[in-house]
Amino acid sequence: MIAVVGAGLMGAATAWQLARQGHEVTLVEAYDIGHKHGSSHGSSRIFRRAYADPFYVGLTGKAYEEWRELEHDGSTPLLRTTGGLDLGEGRDPEGLAVTLGAAGVPYELLGAEAASERWPQIRFEGPALYHPDAGVIDADETVATCVRRAIDHGADAWIGVRVTGFDVQAKVLLRTDDGRELVADTVVVAAGAWLPELQLPVALPPLRVTQQQVFHFRQREPSDAWPILVSKDESMQVFGLPSGADGGPLPAVKVAEHDRGTPTTATTRSGAVDPASRARVSDFVHDRLPGLDPVPVVETTCLYTAAPDEDFVLDRHGSLVIVSPCSGHGAKFAPLIGAMAADLATGRTEPHPRFRLRRTA
C-alpha cells in the first residue's frame, strides 16, 4: 500500500496517477480539499513553455501532455490556452527565442511597436517574446479533479486528518491526530510548505518558505483578451495572468511579484498583505499595464517553498518519496510531477539527478 501525505496539487496528482495504475492508495490531507492555507488554491496559475533552461522547456512539453490526459480522465477543462509574453531586459526575450526555437516550440519575437499594436493594454519598452502555448491553470479545479478521480479509481481519502508521526522501519507507520495508525509500504510526502516542519528521518535541502502577495486588478475593457506575462527588469520581476473567479465577478488580471516574498513558515504565516508590495505592484500596473485599473479589487497571500537552486525536490529515501516541486514555478508541472512521483514510489524509475535531495555540483 502507498500512502500520500498532502492533497495539494502535487499530492493529489500523485494519488490520481497511482490509483489509475491500480495501486492501493491512501491519501491523507490535514485540511479540506481545496483549502487556502498553502500553495495550491485559486483559479489562476501560469502554464508556460518559456524557460531559459532547455531542461525545463522539455518538461513543459511532457507536462502539457499530462494536463490533457488529466482533463480527458476527469472530463473537466483545467488548462485554458491564452498565449504568453516575456518582456524586459531581465527576461532576455531574444535568448528565450533561441531556446524555444531549438526545442521546436512555436514563438514570435516582436519589437515594441508591433507588440503594442497587438496588445494596446500593455506598454512595451523593448522587444517581447510571444509563445502561443502558454495559458492559465485552474488550481482549485485541478486538485478537486485529481482527488475525485483518485477515489473513483479506488483510492481511500482521509480528509481533515493530520499526520503527527512517522515510524520508518521496513514499512512506514503513520500516526494521525485523530488516533489512527496507517501502515504503508511506501509514503509519498507532498506536504508543501509544511515539509520542513515534519521532522522526517531524512536530511532535506535548505528549503525557504516565503509568504507571497497576490493582487487582482479590474480590466478597463472587459472584452480585452489578456495573455499571461512575465516581466523582469533591474528592480523587480512580475508575473500576470487572467484572474478567473479569484478576481471577482468582472474580468480581472492577477499581478504579483515573484522575487520578494516574506520569510515565514507554514504554521506562523500572518496572512497579512505587505503594503510595500501592494504599492510596488500597483505602480507597475499604472506604468506598464494601462488596460487595468491600478487599484486592486482583491488581494491575498500564498506560500512558496523554494530550494536555493530553484530546482525541485523529487527523490526517494528508503520507504519515503519526498516531493517538493515548487520554488514558485511548480504548478504548471503538477500532473507530470504526479507521474514522476508515482514512478519513484513504485520503483519504476530512478530520481533525476537535478531533483535529488543531495544535489551534485
Tab-separated table of C-alpha atoms in Angstrom:
chain	number	residue	atom	x	y	z
A	1	MET	CA	0.000	0.000	0.000
A	2	ILE	CA	1.183	3.513	-0.834
A	3	ALA	CA	0.216	6.491	1.322
A	4	VAL	CA	0.312	10.045	0.016
A	5	VAL	CA	0.609	12.810	2.616
A	6	GLY	CA	-0.792	16.101	1.366
A	7	ALA	CA	-3.574	16.733	-1.150
A	8	GLY	CA	-2.361	19.920	-2.762
A	9	LEU	CA	-1.591	19.957	-6.463
A	10	MET	CA	1.324	17.527	-6.240
A	11	GLY	CA	-0.067	15.083	-3.707
A	12	ALA	CA	-3.468	14.962	-5.381
A	13	ALA	CA	-1.853	14.410	-8.794
A	14	THR	CA	0.329	11.634	-7.357
A	15	ALA	CA	-2.666	9.880	-5.799
A	16	TRP	CA	-4.519	10.109	-9.115
A	17	GLN	CA	-1.605	8.682	-11.090
A	18	LEU	CA	-1.067	5.826	-8.629
A	19	ALA	CA	-4.750	4.921	-8.320
A	20	ARG	CA	-5.359	4.889	-12.063
A	21	GLN	CA	-2.446	2.440	-12.362
A	22	GLY	CA	-4.270	0.105	-9.994
A	23	HIS	CA	-2.214	0.602	-6.833
A	24	GLU	CA	-3.704	0.584	-3.351
A	25	VAL	CA	-3.556	4.233	-2.250
A	26	THR	CA	-4.499	6.203	0.856
A	27	LEU	CA	-4.428	9.991	0.536
A	28	VAL	CA	-4.108	11.921	3.824
A	29	GLU	CA	-4.917	15.657	3.957
A	30	ALA	CA	-4.808	17.797	7.105
A	31	TYR	CA	-7.383	20.311	5.858
A	32	ASP	CA	-10.339	20.239	3.488
A	33	ILE	CA	-9.780	19.614	-0.199
A	34	GLY	CA	-9.090	22.950	-1.867
A	35	HIS	CA	-8.123	24.756	1.358
A	36	LYS	CA	-6.359	28.128	1.178
A	37	HIS	CA	-3.578	27.588	3.714
A	38	GLY	CA	-0.822	26.569	1.306
A	39	SER	CA	0.253	26.943	-2.319
A	40	SER	CA	-2.372	25.078	-4.336
A	41	HIS	CA	-5.563	27.122	-4.135
A	42	GLY	CA	-7.199	29.545	-6.535
A	43	SER	CA	-8.390	29.689	-10.124
A	44	SER	CA	-5.262	31.109	-11.766
A	45	ARG	CA	-1.819	29.573	-12.159
A	46	ILE	CA	0.520	30.063	-15.104
A	47	PHE	CA	1.328	27.436	-17.698
A	48	ARG	CA	4.209	28.495	-19.939
A	49	ARG	CA	6.949	26.927	-22.022
A	50	ALA	CA	9.333	29.903	-21.974
A	51	TYR	CA	12.337	28.902	-19.870
A	52	ALA	CA	15.960	29.851	-20.423
A	53	ASP	CA	16.860	26.305	-19.349
A	54	PRO	CA	16.236	23.685	-22.100
A	55	PHE	CA	15.683	21.056	-19.391
A	56	TYR	CA	12.526	22.789	-18.164
A	57	VAL	CA	11.360	23.564	-21.692
A	58	GLY	CA	11.370	19.825	-22.311
A	59	LEU	CA	9.476	19.167	-19.083
A	60	THR	CA	6.763	21.645	-20.046
A	61	GLY	CA	6.090	19.658	-23.218
A	62	LYS	CA	5.652	16.461	-21.202
A	63	ALA	CA	3.527	18.323	-18.664
A	64	TYR	CA	1.222	19.602	-21.413
A	65	GLU	CA	0.512	16.017	-22.481
A	66	GLU	CA	-0.245	15.033	-18.877
A	67	TRP	CA	-2.625	18.004	-18.485
A	68	ARG	CA	-4.630	16.871	-21.480
A	69	GLU	CA	-4.675	13.298	-20.139
A	70	LEU	CA	-5.962	14.525	-16.780
A	71	GLU	CA	-8.644	16.610	-18.485
A	72	HIS	CA	-9.689	13.560	-20.506
A	73	ASP	CA	-9.791	11.257	-17.487
A	74	GLY	CA	-11.640	13.802	-15.363
A	75	SER	CA	-13.920	15.133	-18.126
A	76	THR	CA	-13.039	18.611	-16.853
A	77	PRO	CA	-11.264	21.533	-18.585
A	78	LEU	CA	-8.272	22.618	-16.489
A	79	LEU	CA	-5.776	24.370	-18.783
A	80	ARG	CA	-7.001	27.300	-20.892
A	81	THR	CA	-4.619	28.476	-23.604
A	82	THR	CA	-4.151	32.260	-23.776
A	83	GLY	CA	-0.641	32.694	-25.158
A	84	GLY	CA	2.158	34.238	-23.147
A	85	LEU	CA	4.515	37.214	-23.218
A	86	ASP	CA	8.026	37.609	-21.822
A	87	LEU	CA	9.381	41.151	-21.656
A	88	GLY	CA	12.071	43.213	-20.002
A	89	GLU	CA	15.848	43.023	-20.208
A	90	GLY	CA	15.975	40.589	-17.318
A	91	ARG	CA	13.832	38.092	-19.224
A	92	ASP	CA	16.086	38.277	-22.323
A	93	PRO	CA	13.355	37.735	-24.966
A	94	GLU	CA	15.962	37.176	-27.692
A	95	GLY	CA	17.697	34.451	-25.672
A	96	LEU	CA	14.400	32.769	-24.854
A	97	ALA	CA	13.575	32.763	-28.566
A	98	VAL	CA	16.770	30.837	-29.309
A	99	THR	CA	15.997	28.261	-26.599
A	100	LEU	CA	12.391	27.763	-27.700
A	101	GLY	CA	13.409	27.527	-31.345
A	102	ALA	CA	15.952	24.821	-30.550
A	103	ALA	CA	13.228	22.855	-28.768
A	104	GLY	CA	10.738	23.242	-31.625
A	105	VAL	CA	8.360	25.372	-29.559
A	106	PRO	CA	6.461	27.947	-31.663
A	107	TYR	CA	7.133	31.600	-30.829
A	108	GLU	CA	7.234	35.136	-32.205
A	109	LEU	CA	9.835	37.772	-31.348
A	110	LEU	CA	8.197	41.181	-31.621
A	111	GLY	CA	9.507	44.720	-31.433
A	112	ALA	CA	7.857	47.175	-29.045
A	113	GLU	CA	5.754	48.823	-31.752
A	114	ALA	CA	4.418	45.569	-33.174
A	115	ALA	CA	3.663	44.219	-29.698
A	116	SER	CA	1.845	47.447	-28.748
A	117	GLU	CA	-0.361	47.183	-31.835
A	118	ARG	CA	-1.395	43.663	-30.851
A	119	TRP	CA	-1.804	44.320	-27.101
A	120	PRO	CA	-2.571	48.033	-26.628
A	121	GLN	CA	-3.487	47.341	-22.989
A	122	ILE	CA	0.212	46.690	-22.267
A	123	ARG	CA	3.030	49.249	-22.521
A	124	PHE	CA	6.150	47.792	-24.139
A	125	GLU	CA	9.579	49.377	-23.767
A	126	GLY	CA	11.550	46.848	-25.787
A	127	PRO	CA	11.229	43.510	-27.599
A	128	ALA	CA	8.804	40.865	-26.381
A	129	LEU	CA	8.642	37.127	-26.881
A	130	TYR	CA	5.200	35.635	-27.538
A	131	HIS	CA	4.533	31.916	-27.433
A	132	PRO	CA	1.017	30.680	-28.155
A	133	ASP	CA	1.119	27.538	-25.982
A	134	ALA	CA	1.014	29.434	-22.668
A	135	GLY	CA	-2.160	29.621	-20.625
A	136	VAL	CA	-3.952	29.528	-17.292
A	137	ILE	CA	-4.444	26.558	-14.968
A	138	ASP	CA	-7.368	26.340	-12.554
A	139	ALA	CA	-5.611	25.036	-9.448
A	140	ASP	CA	-8.774	24.544	-7.376
A	141	GLU	CA	-10.435	22.514	-10.108
A	142	THR	CA	-7.255	20.520	-10.685
A	143	VAL	CA	-6.993	19.447	-7.045
A	144	ALA	CA	-10.686	18.578	-6.923
A	145	THR	CA	-10.485	16.591	-10.157
A	146	CYS	CA	-7.395	14.640	-9.096
A	147	VAL	CA	-8.900	13.713	-5.730
A	148	ARG	CA	-12.259	12.802	-7.252
A	149	ARG	CA	-10.709	10.617	-9.916
A	150	ALA	CA	-8.269	9.011	-7.472
A	151	ILE	CA	-11.242	7.957	-5.344
A	152	ASP	CA	-13.101	6.801	-8.463
A	153	HIS	CA	-10.088	4.644	-9.294
A	154	GLY	CA	-10.183	3.064	-5.823
A	155	ALA	CA	-8.104	5.306	-3.559
A	156	ASP	CA	-9.071	5.904	0.058
A	157	ALA	CA	-9.018	9.527	1.278
A	158	TRP	CA	-8.579	10.681	4.877
A	159	ILE	CA	-9.625	14.326	4.811
A	160	GLY	CA	-9.158	16.653	7.768
A	161	VAL	CA	-6.630	14.245	9.269
A	162	ARG	CA	-3.127	15.464	10.166
A	163	VAL	CA	-0.097	13.171	10.232
A	164	THR	CA	1.716	13.633	13.549
A	165	GLY	CA	4.444	10.999	13.338
A	166	PHE	CA	6.471	8.779	11.006
A	167	ASP	CA	7.935	5.491	12.242
A	168	VAL	CA	10.106	4.224	9.392
A	169	GLN	CA	11.192	0.589	9.562
A	170	ALA	CA	10.797	-1.990	6.790
A	171	LYS	CA	7.422	-0.340	6.347
A	172	VAL	CA	6.203	3.074	7.454
A	173	LEU	CA	3.791	3.573	10.347
A	174	LEU	CA	1.923	6.871	10.129
A	175	ARG	CA	0.218	8.265	13.221
A	176	THR	CA	-2.528	10.874	12.922
A	177	ASP	CA	-4.083	13.466	15.195
A	178	ASP	CA	-7.345	11.529	15.426
A	179	GLY	CA	-5.610	8.488	16.910
A	180	ARG	CA	-5.458	6.360	13.786
A	181	GLU	CA	-2.418	4.468	12.526
A	182	LEU	CA	-1.664	3.608	8.923
A	183	VAL	CA	0.926	1.096	7.760
A	184	ALA	CA	2.278	1.666	4.263
A	185	ASP	CA	4.953	0.046	2.136
A	186	THR	CA	5.868	3.463	0.751
A	187	VAL	CA	4.875	7.006	1.739
A	188	VAL	CA	4.910	9.921	-0.682
A	189	VAL	CA	5.357	13.124	1.325
A	190	ALA	CA	3.915	16.057	-0.636
A	191	ALA	CA	3.322	18.420	2.263
A	192	GLY	CA	4.284	21.693	0.576
A	193	ALA	CA	5.369	24.411	2.978
A	194	TRP	CA	4.811	22.029	5.924
A	195	LEU	CA	7.593	19.707	4.706
A	196	PRO	CA	10.415	21.352	6.737
A	197	GLU	CA	8.304	21.041	9.903
A	198	LEU	CA	7.563	17.314	9.694
A	199	GLN	CA	10.837	16.144	11.275
A	200	LEU	CA	11.293	13.397	8.724
A	201	PRO	CA	14.155	10.915	9.211
A	202	VAL	CA	15.875	12.298	6.123
A	203	ALA	CA	18.099	15.318	5.505
A	204	LEU	CA	16.314	17.924	3.411
A	205	PRO	CA	17.984	20.642	1.374
A	206	PRO	CA	17.601	24.136	2.882
A	207	LEU	CA	14.055	24.927	1.798
A	208	ARG	CA	12.980	28.563	2.180
A	209	VAL	CA	9.288	29.225	2.823
A	210	THR	CA	8.004	32.692	1.953
A	211	GLN	CA	4.641	34.405	2.028
A	212	GLN	CA	3.874	35.968	-1.355
A	213	GLN	CA	1.462	38.810	-2.057
A	214	VAL	CA	-1.074	38.491	-4.883
A	215	PHE	CA	-3.272	41.253	-6.341
A	216	HIS	CA	-6.131	41.329	-8.825
A	217	PHE	CA	-6.863	44.395	-10.982
A	218	ARG	CA	-10.068	45.094	-12.887
A	219	GLN	CA	-9.827	45.258	-16.675
A	220	ARG	CA	-10.769	48.678	-18.057
A	221	GLU	CA	-12.135	46.956	-21.158
A	222	PRO	CA	-13.858	43.689	-20.168
A	223	SER	CA	-13.582	42.259	-23.679
A	224	ASP	CA	-9.771	42.511	-23.834
A	225	ALA	CA	-8.083	39.122	-24.200
A	226	TRP	CA	-5.103	39.097	-21.833
A	227	PRO	CA	-2.173	36.725	-22.297
A	228	ILE	CA	-0.087	35.569	-19.375
A	229	LEU	CA	3.025	37.698	-18.963
A	230	VAL	CA	6.363	37.639	-17.181
A	231	SER	CA	8.316	40.893	-16.885
A	232	LYS	CA	11.756	41.336	-15.343
A	233	ASP	CA	13.999	44.377	-15.148
A	234	GLU	CA	16.645	45.628	-12.738
A	235	SER	CA	14.186	46.479	-9.980
A	236	MET	CA	11.590	43.700	-9.944
A	237	GLN	CA	10.208	40.534	-11.505
A	238	VAL	CA	6.445	40.495	-12.011
A	239	PHE	CA	4.001	37.993	-13.465
A	240	GLY	CA	0.433	38.487	-14.631
A	241	LEU	CA	-2.410	36.326	-15.895
A	242	PRO	CA	-6.207	36.349	-16.211
A	243	SER	CA	-7.696	36.002	-12.722
A	244	GLY	CA	-10.681	33.800	-13.363
A	245	ALA	CA	-13.018	33.507	-10.369
A	246	ASP	CA	-10.306	34.764	-7.996
A	247	GLY	CA	-10.677	38.313	-9.319
A	248	GLY	CA	-14.373	38.675	-8.591
A	249	PRO	CA	-17.426	38.814	-10.852
A	250	LEU	CA	-15.891	41.106	-13.524
A	251	PRO	CA	-12.858	40.345	-15.720
A	252	ALA	CA	-9.611	40.982	-13.863
A	253	VAL	CA	-5.902	40.213	-14.131
A	254	LYS	CA	-3.770	38.770	-11.353
A	255	VAL	CA	-0.415	40.537	-10.911
A	256	ALA	CA	2.269	39.752	-8.332
A	257	GLU	CA	5.961	39.961	-7.572
A	258	HIS	CA	7.863	36.734	-7.978
A	259	ASP	CA	11.025	37.566	-6.076
A	260	ARG	CA	10.141	39.485	-2.879
A	261	GLY	CA	8.364	37.160	-0.516
A	262	THR	CA	8.470	37.466	3.273
A	263	PRO	CA	10.275	34.576	5.068
A	264	THR	CA	7.851	32.575	7.205
A	265	THR	CA	6.725	29.027	7.981
A	266	ALA	CA	3.524	27.219	7.137
A	267	THR	CA	2.312	27.463	10.743
A	268	THR	CA	3.427	31.030	11.529
A	269	ARG	CA	2.459	32.903	8.339
A	270	SER	CA	0.487	36.051	9.076
A	271	GLY	CA	-1.751	36.107	6.016
A	272	ALA	CA	-1.470	39.914	6.042
A	273	VAL	CA	-0.685	41.579	2.726
A	274	ASP	CA	2.524	43.634	2.691
A	275	PRO	CA	1.575	47.258	1.874
A	276	ALA	CA	5.001	47.861	0.302
A	277	SER	CA	4.350	45.047	-2.168
A	278	ARG	CA	0.897	46.448	-2.901
A	279	ALA	CA	2.438	49.843	-3.682
A	280	ARG	CA	5.142	48.405	-5.949
A	281	VAL	CA	2.733	46.202	-7.893
A	282	SER	CA	0.142	48.972	-8.216
A	283	ASP	CA	2.858	51.299	-9.545
A	284	PHE	CA	3.876	48.639	-12.069
A	285	VAL	CA	0.276	48.268	-13.207
A	286	HIS	CA	-0.107	52.038	-13.520
A	287	ASP	CA	3.101	52.374	-15.552
A	288	ARG	CA	3.106	49.217	-17.654
A	289	LEU	CA	-0.451	47.823	-17.802
A	290	PRO	CA	-2.689	50.761	-18.779
A	291	GLY	CA	-5.505	48.370	-19.623
A	292	LEU	CA	-6.009	47.752	-15.896
A	293	ASP	CA	-7.344	49.951	-13.112
A	294	PRO	CA	-4.279	50.227	-10.818
A	295	VAL	CA	-6.306	49.859	-7.613
A	296	PRO	CA	-6.538	46.159	-6.654
A	297	VAL	CA	-10.046	44.779	-6.223
A	298	VAL	CA	-8.894	41.571	-4.484
A	299	GLU	CA	-5.671	40.775	-2.638
A	300	THR	CA	-4.431	37.689	-0.857
A	301	THR	CA	-1.321	35.699	0.054
A	302	CYS	CA	0.094	32.278	-0.730
A	303	LEU	CA	3.278	30.332	0.040
A	304	TYR	CA	6.412	29.476	-1.910
A	305	THR	CA	8.715	26.665	-0.805
A	306	ALA	CA	11.983	27.218	-2.647
A	307	ALA	CA	15.251	25.326	-2.906
A	308	PRO	CA	18.360	27.505	-3.269
A	309	ASP	CA	18.844	26.492	-6.915
A	310	GLU	CA	15.090	26.781	-7.671
A	311	ASP	CA	15.077	23.194	-8.924
A	312	PHE	CA	12.537	20.794	-7.471
A	313	VAL	CA	12.957	18.088	-4.840
A	314	LEU	CA	11.731	14.733	-6.111
A	315	ASP	CA	13.676	11.861	-4.620
A	316	ARG	CA	13.350	8.557	-2.789
A	317	HIS	CA	14.961	7.792	0.564
A	318	GLY	CA	14.202	4.247	1.640
A	319	SER	CA	10.429	3.935	2.023
A	320	LEU	CA	9.869	7.690	1.687
A	321	VAL	CA	9.390	9.649	-1.529
A	322	ILE	CA	9.947	13.374	-0.942
A	323	VAL	CA	8.038	15.682	-3.283
A	324	SER	CA	8.656	19.430	-3.111
A	325	PRO	CA	8.333	20.826	-6.632
A	326	CYS	CA	7.546	24.476	-6.056
A	327	SER	CA	10.211	27.204	-5.965
A	328	GLY	CA	7.488	29.456	-7.325
A	329	HIS	CA	7.133	27.722	-10.694
A	330	GLY	CA	5.897	24.203	-9.999
A	331	ALA	CA	2.138	24.348	-10.559
A	332	LYS	CA	2.410	24.023	-14.339
A	333	PHE	CA	4.027	20.601	-13.912
A	334	ALA	CA	1.503	19.106	-11.465
A	335	PRO	CA	0.216	16.052	-13.385
A	336	LEU	CA	3.725	15.306	-14.671
A	337	ILE	CA	5.162	15.533	-11.143
A	338	GLY	CA	2.399	13.156	-10.079
A	339	ALA	CA	3.544	10.686	-12.720
A	340	MET	CA	7.218	11.056	-11.741
A	341	ALA	CA	6.432	10.642	-8.036
A	342	ALA	CA	4.305	7.588	-8.800
A	343	ASP	CA	7.193	6.055	-10.726
A	344	LEU	CA	9.535	6.649	-7.775
A	345	ALA	CA	7.020	5.184	-5.336
A	346	THR	CA	6.624	2.022	-7.397
A	347	GLY	CA	10.321	1.663	-8.192
A	348	ARG	CA	9.908	2.102	-11.932
A	349	THR	CA	12.495	4.879	-12.258
A	350	GLU	CA	15.427	6.477	-10.505
A	351	PRO	CA	15.308	10.124	-9.389
A	352	HIS	CA	16.583	12.708	-11.848
A	353	PRO	CA	19.987	13.966	-10.630
A	354	ARG	CA	18.795	17.582	-10.572
A	355	PHE	CA	15.913	16.702	-8.249
A	356	ARG	CA	17.785	14.641	-5.682
A	357	LEU	CA	17.811	15.550	-2.003
A	358	ARG	CA	21.577	15.858	-2.217
A	359	ARG	CA	22.457	17.885	-5.268
A	360	THR	CA	25.647	17.386	-7.240
A	361	ALA	CA	27.673	20.436	-8.222
